[in-house]
XYZ file of C-alpha atoms in Angstrom:
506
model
C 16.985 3.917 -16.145
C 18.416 1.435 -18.458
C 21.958 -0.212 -17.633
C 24.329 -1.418 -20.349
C 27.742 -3.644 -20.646
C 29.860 -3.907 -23.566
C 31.467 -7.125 -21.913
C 35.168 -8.723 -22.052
C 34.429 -12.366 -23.613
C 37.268 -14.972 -24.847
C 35.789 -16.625 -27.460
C 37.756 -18.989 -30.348
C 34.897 -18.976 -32.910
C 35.777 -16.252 -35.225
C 39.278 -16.086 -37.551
C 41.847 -13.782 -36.383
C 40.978 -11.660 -39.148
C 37.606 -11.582 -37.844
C 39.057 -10.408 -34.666
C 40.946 -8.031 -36.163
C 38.249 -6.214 -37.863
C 36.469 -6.173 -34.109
C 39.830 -4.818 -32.464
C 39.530 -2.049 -35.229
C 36.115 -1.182 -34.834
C 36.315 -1.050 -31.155
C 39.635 1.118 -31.426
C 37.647 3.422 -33.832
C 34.528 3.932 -30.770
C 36.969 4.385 -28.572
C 38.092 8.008 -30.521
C 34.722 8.569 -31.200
C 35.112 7.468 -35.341
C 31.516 6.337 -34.900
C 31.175 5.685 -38.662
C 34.160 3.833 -38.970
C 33.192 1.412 -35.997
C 30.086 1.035 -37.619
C 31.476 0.451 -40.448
C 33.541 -2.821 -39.288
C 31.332 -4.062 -37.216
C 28.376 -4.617 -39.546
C 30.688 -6.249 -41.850
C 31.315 -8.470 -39.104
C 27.674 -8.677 -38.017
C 26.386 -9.803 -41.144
C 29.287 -12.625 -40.833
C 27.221 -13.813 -37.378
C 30.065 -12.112 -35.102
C 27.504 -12.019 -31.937
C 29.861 -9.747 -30.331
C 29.984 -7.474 -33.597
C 25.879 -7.962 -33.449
C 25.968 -6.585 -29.991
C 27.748 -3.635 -31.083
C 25.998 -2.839 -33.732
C 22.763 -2.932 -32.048
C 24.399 -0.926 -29.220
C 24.869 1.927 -31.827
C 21.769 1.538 -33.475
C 20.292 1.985 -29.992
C 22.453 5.319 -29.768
C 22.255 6.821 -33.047
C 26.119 6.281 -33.167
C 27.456 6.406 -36.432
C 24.089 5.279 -37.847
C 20.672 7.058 -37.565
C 18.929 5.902 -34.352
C 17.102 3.328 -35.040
C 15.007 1.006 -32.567
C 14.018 -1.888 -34.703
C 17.603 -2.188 -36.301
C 18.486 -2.574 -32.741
C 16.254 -4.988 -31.926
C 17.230 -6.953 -34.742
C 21.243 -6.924 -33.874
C 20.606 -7.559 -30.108
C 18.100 -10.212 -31.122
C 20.659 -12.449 -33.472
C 23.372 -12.000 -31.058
C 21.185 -12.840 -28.333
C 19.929 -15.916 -30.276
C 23.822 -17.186 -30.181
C 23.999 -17.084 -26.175
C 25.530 -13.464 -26.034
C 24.299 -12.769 -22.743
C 24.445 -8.678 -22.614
C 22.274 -8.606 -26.034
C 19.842 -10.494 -24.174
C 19.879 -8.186 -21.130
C 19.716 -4.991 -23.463
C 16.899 -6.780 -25.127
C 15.080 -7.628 -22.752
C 14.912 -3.988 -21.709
C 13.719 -2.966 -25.095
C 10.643 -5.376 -24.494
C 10.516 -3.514 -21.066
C 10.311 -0.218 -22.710
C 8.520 -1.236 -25.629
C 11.184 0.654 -27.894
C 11.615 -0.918 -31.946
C 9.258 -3.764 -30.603
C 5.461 -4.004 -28.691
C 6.035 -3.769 -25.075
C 6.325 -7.426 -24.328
C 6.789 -8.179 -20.027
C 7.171 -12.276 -20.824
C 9.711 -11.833 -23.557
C 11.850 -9.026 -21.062
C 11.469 -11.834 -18.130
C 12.830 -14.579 -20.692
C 15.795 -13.145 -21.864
C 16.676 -11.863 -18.403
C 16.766 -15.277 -17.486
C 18.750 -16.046 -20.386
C 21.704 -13.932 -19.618
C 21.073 -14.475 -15.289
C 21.198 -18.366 -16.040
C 24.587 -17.753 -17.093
C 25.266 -15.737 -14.254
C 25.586 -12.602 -15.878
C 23.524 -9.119 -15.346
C 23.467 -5.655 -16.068
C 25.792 -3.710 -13.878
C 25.021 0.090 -12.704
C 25.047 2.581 -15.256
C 27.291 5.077 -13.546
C 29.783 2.512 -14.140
C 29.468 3.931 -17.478
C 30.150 1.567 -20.783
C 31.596 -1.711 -20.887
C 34.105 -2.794 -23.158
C 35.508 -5.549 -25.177
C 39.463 -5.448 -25.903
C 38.810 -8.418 -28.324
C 39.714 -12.142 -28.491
C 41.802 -13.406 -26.359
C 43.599 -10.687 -25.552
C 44.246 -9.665 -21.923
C 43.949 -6.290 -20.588
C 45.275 -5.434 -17.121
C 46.352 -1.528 -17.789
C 42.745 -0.198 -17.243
C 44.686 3.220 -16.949
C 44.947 3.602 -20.763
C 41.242 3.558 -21.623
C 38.756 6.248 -20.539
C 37.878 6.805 -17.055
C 34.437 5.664 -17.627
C 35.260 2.593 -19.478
C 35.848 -0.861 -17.250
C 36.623 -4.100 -17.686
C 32.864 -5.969 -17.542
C 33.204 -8.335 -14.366
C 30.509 -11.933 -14.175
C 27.507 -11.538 -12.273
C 26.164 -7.747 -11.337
C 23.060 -7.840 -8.848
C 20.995 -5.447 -10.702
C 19.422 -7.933 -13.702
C 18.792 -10.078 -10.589
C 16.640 -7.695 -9.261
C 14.802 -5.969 -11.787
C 13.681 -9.851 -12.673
C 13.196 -10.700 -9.256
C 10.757 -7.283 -9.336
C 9.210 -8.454 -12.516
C 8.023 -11.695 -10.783
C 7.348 -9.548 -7.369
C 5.262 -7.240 -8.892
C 1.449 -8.106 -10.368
C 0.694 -6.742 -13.854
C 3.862 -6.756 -15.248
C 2.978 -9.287 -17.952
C 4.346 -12.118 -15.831
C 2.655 -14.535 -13.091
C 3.585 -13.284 -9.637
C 5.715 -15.684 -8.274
C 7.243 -14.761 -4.545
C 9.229 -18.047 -4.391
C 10.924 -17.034 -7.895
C 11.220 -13.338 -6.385
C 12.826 -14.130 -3.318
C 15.519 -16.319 -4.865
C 16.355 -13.740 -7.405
C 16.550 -10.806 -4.495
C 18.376 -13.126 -2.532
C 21.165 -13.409 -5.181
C 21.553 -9.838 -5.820
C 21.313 -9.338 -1.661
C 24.656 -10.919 -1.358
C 26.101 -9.289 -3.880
C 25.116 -6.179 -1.591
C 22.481 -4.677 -4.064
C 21.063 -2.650 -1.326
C 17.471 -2.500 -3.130
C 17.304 -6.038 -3.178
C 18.407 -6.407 0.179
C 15.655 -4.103 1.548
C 12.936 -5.958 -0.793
C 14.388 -9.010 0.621
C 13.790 -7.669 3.989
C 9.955 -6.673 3.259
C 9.421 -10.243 1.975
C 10.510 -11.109 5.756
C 8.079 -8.588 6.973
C 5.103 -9.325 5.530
C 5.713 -13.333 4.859
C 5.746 -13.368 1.341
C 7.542 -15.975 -0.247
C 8.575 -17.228 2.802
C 7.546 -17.957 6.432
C 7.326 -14.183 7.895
C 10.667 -13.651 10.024
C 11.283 -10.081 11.658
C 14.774 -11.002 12.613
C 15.771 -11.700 9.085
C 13.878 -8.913 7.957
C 16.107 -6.543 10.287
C 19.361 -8.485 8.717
C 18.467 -7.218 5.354
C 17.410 -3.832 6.444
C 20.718 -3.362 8.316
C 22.610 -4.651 5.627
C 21.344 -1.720 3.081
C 21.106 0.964 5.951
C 24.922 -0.066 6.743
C 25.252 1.084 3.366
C 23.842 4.441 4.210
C 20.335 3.400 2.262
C 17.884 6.073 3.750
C 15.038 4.189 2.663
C 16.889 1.031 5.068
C 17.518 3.452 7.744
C 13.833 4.463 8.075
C 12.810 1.012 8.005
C 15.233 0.288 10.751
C 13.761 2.534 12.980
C 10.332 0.933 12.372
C 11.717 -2.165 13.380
C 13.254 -0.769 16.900
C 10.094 1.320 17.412
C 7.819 -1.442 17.052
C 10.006 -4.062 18.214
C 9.816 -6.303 15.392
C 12.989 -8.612 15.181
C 14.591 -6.607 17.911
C 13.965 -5.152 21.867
C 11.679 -2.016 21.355
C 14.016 0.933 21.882
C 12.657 4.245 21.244
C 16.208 6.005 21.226
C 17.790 3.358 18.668
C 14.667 4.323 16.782
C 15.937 8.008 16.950
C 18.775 7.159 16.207
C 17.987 5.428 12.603
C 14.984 8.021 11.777
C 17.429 10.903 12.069
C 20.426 9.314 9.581
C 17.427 8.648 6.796
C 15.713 12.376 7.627
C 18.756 14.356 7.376
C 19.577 12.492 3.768
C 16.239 14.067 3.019
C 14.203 11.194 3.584
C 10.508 12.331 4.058
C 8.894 9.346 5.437
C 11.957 9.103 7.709
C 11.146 13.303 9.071
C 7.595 12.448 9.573
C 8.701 9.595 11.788
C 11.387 11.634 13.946
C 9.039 14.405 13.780
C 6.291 11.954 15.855
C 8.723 10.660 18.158
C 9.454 14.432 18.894
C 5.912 15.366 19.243
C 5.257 12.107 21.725
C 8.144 12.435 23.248
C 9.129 8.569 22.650
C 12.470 8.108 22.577
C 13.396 12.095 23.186
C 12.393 15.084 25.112
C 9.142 16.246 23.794
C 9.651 19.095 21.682
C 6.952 20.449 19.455
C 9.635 22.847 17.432
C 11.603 19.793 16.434
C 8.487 18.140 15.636
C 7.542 21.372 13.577
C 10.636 21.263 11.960
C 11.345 17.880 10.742
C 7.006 18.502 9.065
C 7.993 21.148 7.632
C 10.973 19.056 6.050
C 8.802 17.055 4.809
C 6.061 18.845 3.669
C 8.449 21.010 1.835
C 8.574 17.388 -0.477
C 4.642 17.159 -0.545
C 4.735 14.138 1.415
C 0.974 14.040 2.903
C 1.058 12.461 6.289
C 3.594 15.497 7.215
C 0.932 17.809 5.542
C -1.699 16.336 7.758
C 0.250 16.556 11.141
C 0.874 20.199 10.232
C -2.882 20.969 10.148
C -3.224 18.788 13.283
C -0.654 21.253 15.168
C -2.232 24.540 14.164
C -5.638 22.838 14.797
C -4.675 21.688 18.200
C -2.141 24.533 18.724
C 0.595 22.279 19.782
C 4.239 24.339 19.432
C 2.740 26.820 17.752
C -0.024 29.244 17.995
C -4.104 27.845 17.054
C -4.360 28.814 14.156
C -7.587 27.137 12.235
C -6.875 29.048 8.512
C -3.612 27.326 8.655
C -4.738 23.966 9.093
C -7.227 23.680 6.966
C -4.205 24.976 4.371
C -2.165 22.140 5.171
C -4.964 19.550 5.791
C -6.405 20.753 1.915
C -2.648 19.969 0.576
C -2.657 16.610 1.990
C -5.942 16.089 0.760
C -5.674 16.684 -2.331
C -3.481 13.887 -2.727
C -5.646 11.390 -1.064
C -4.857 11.037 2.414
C -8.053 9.781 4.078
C -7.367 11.487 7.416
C -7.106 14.901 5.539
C -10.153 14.732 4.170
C -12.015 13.476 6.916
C -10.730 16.007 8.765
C -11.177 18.681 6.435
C -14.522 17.637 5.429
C -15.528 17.914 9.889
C -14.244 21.168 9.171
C -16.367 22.397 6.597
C -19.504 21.090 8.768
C -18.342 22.769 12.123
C -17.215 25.631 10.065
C -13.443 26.014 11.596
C -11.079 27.980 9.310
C -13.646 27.991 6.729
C -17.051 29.007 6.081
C -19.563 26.329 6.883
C -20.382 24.481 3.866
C -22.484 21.157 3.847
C -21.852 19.937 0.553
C -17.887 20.335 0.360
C -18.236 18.307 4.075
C -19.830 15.531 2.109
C -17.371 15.927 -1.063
C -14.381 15.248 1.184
C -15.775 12.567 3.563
C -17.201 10.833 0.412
C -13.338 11.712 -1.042
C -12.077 9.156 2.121
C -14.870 6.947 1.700
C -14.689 5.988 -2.050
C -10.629 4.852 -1.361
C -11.576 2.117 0.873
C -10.927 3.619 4.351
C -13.286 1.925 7.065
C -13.666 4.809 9.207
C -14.511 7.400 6.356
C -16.832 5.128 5.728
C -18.282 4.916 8.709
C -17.983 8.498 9.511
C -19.522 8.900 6.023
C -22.867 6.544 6.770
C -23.144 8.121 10.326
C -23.647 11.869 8.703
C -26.273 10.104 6.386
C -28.352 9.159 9.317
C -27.707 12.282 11.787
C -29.613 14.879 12.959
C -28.683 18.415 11.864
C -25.567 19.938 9.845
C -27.987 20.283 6.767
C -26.921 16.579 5.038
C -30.193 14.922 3.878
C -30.733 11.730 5.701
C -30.542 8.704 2.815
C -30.889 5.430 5.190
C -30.542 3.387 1.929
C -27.153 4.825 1.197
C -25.831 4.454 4.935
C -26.393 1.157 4.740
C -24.132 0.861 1.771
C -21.121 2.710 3.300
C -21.768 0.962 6.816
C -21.398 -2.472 4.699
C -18.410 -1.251 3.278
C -16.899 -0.632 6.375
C -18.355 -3.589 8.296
C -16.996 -5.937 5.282
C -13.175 -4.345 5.662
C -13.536 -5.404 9.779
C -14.811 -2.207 11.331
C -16.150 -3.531 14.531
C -18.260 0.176 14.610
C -19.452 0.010 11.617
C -20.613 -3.575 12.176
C -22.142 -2.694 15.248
C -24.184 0.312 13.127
C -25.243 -2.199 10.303
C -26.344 -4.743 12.807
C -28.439 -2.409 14.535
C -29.975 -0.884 11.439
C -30.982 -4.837 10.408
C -32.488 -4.857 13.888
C -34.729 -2.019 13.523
C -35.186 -2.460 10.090
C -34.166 1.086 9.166
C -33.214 1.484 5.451
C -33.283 -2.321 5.288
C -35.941 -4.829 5.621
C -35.253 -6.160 9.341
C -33.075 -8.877 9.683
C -32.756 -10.536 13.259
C -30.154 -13.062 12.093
C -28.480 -10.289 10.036
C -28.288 -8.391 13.195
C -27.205 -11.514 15.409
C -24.117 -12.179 12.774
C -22.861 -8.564 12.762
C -22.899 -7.910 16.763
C -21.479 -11.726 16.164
C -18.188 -10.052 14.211
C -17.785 -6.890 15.939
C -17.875 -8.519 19.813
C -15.552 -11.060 18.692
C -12.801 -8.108 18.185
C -13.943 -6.945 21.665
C -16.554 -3.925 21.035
C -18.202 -3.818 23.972
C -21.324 -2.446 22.352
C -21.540 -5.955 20.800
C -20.870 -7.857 23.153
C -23.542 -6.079 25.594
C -26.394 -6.297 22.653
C -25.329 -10.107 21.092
C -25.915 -10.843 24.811
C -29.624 -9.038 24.752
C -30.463 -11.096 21.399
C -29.003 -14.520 23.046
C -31.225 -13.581 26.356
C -33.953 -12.626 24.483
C -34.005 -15.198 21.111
C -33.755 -12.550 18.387
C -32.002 -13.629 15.249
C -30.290 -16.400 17.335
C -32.007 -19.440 19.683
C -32.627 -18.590 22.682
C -29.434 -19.179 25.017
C -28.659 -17.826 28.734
C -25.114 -19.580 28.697
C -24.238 -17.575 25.690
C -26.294 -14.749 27.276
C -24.509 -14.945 30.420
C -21.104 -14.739 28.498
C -21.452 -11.960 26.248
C -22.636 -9.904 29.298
C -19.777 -10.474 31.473
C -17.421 -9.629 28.535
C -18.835 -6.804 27.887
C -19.568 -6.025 31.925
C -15.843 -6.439 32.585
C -14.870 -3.396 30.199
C -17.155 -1.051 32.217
C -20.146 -1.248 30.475
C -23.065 -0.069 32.830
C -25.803 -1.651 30.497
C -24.298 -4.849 31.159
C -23.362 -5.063 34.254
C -27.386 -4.374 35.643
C -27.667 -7.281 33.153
C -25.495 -9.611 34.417
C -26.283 -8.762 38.011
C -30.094 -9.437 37.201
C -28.901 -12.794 36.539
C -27.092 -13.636 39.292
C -29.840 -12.531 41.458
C -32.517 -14.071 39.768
C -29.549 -17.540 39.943
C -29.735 -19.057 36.688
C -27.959 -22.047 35.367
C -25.843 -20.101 32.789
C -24.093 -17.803 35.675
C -23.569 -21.023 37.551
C -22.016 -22.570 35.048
C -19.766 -19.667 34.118
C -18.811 -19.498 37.946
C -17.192 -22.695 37.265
């Protein structure tokens, strides 16, 4: 939504007759004689009165007095924005924004919000309702004879601050992303207590954007705006207490902040207390609370409650197993893209649980997870390409393309899968080295599978030179995590005594 001033500037450019013929168009808006406000104030305008301009466009804007009228608007805002009036640049810049009376125009929005912010003025919120101008010079101090929703304009609002400071945040607005620009601007309008800027502030502390990440300062922000009974803040301030970022991890403080965003109707917020509930982190375990603070949410069509629904009546936790119902909920969530959902739903179909078994509606969903970039769909997706049974044609040539999808996002399985498919050359043309460097990626991140087989090709001198040291070391990785295979491996070699498990003795 759009935010407006009709600001209180002194000025000693204009004749007192000039100002006279302002006073009376601003007492004739004031009793709603749009015409005759008009009226003065394009006589005014057309004099180079930037404050008349403003007006003028203001009405245009409105269809006060005038027929509504976009590109008259533009125009007014544009010459009184041209003479340094800094709410005609704000107001025009959001006519670029919305592309209203001139093409939609991000880089012209961005400049003229700079304009007016470089003179350390912005937009103020909108329920503040319209801003006035009692004319030159004059002072007003008796607020109590104008409307109620007419104030005196005050320097410096937050809000232009951060809209620009999300224009430069944001990619594709028509503007270079610039997180040094973005942070400065958010910090401005943080302390002025804008309480989005303060928890977009607080993200760029998160994630390290702008700025060397910081958790601490992160939670300063997010406090700040949950102080001000934010929700969104609130729910992010039990993140930080649950995961101990910035703070000691304390479950109950976590609680605590989840339940003040939840009961403002926050969904993410109910999903949140609802799994602390349903762990019993931070609270009793109770599966009804955690039923009812899903339901909350899934009432909103947030997904991830929708999902944990369908996991309840799947896994009949505080309420009765009920298979029909979950593959209700896990459809809903679904349908609007969560990845688990489908999976899930799409293992449904194949086992045939709460539906009728149906092969090619298991591949629509799992290839539904798949095509938005989630590793394990992916995975899961290549896997029922290549397995035996539950009536999906085997296509090698296409596993390997959802395997490499996977492997490329970090998926130490799906590595491991592609690796081995390069080593047996199945739906690929066999590839040693191939194999070596996946096994390579996935043991580094500690899949024992891996480790155990990057330690076979190392023994053994497949895709890699030959090397018992590196042998050696892969297997006792792999053999310290419990795996059998590599154990008898590694014991071979210390009974046979090589070098390498001398040398990693030492």
């Amino acid at each position: 939504m759009r935010q407006y001033l009709i600001p209180f500037f002194v000025t000693a450019l204009f004749s007192v007759s000039a100002h006279a013929g302002f006073s009376e168009g601003l007492a004739a808006y004031n009793r709603s004689d749009f015409n005759t406000a008009a009226g003065e104030w394009k006589s005014l305008a057309e004099q180079g009165d930037p404050r008349a301009q403003y007006h003028l466009a203001w009405m245009y804007e409105r269809g006060e007095g005038v027929s509504q009228d976009y590109v008259q608007a533009v125009k007014w805002y544009r010459k009184s924005a041209e003479q340094g009036y800094p709410i005609a640049q704000i107001n025009l810049g959001n006519l670029y924004t919305l592309g209203q009376g001139v093409s939609h125009n991000q880089k012209l929005a961005v400049y003229w919000y700079r304009k007016a912010a470089d003179q350390g003025y912005t937009s103020a919120p909108v329920n503040q309702g319209i801003r006035y101008d009692n004319g030159e010079g004059t002072a007003q101090d008796d607020e109590q004879e104008l409307p109620p929703y007419r104030r005196t304009a005050e320097p410096d609002y937050a809000v232009l601050q951060f809209n620009l400071a999300n224009l430069l945040y944001n990619k594709g607005q028509g503007v270079a992303q610039d997180y040094s620009q973005a942070l400065q601007w958010y910090a401005r309008a943080a302390e002025q207590g804008h309480a989005l800027a303060q928890i977009n502030l607080g993200n760029m502390y998160t994630y390290g954007q702008g700025v060397p990440q910081n958790y601490r300062q992160a939670l300063y922000w997010y406090r700040k705006a949950a102080e001000q009974g934010n929700a969104y803040a609130q729910n992010n301030m039990g993140n930080m207490y649950k995961d101990g970022r910035g703070v000691k991890q304390d479950y109950a403080q976590a609680v605590q902040w989840y339940r003040k965003a939840a009961e403002q109707g926050d969904a993410g917020a109910q999903v949140n207390l609802g799994l602390l509930y349903a762990s019993g982190e931070g609270v009793k375990q109770d599966f009804d609370e955690a039923l009812h603070w899903y339901l909350r949410a899934a009432e909103q069509g947030d997904a991830g409650a929708q999902y944990h629904l369908g996991l309840m009546y799947g896994n009949g936790e505080g309420v009765l197993k009920d298979d029909e119902r979950a593959v209700e909920w896990f459809r809903k969530a679904a349908e609007q893209g969560h990845t688990l959902a489908q999976h899930t739903l799409g293992n449904m179909y194949i086992s045939g649980l709460g539906v009728e078994q149906d092969v090619e509606k298991a591949i629509y969903w799992h290839r539904k997870a798949g095509y938005q970039g989630d590793a394990y769909a992916e995975n899961h997706m290549a896997n029922l390409l290549i397995a035996q049974g539950h009536g999906v044609p085997k296509d090698y040539a296409q596993a390997i393309q959802w395997y490499r999808k996977a492997a490329e996002q970090g998926y130490p399985s799906a590595q491991v899968n592609l690796a081995n498919m390069y080593r047996r050359g199945v739906g690929v043309k066999q590839d040693l080295a191939q194999a070596a460097h996946w096994y390579q990626m996935a043991a580094e991140q500690g899949d024992t599978n891996a480790q155990f087989n990057l330690g076979l090709m190392y023994h053994g001198g497949e895709g890699v030179k030959q090397d018992p040291v590196q042998a050696a070391k892969w297997y006792k990785k792999a053999a310290e995590a419990g795996h059998a295979g590599a154990q008898y491996k590694l014991g071979l070699m210390y009974t046979r005594g090589p070098t390498a498990v001398t040398m990693l003795d030492r």
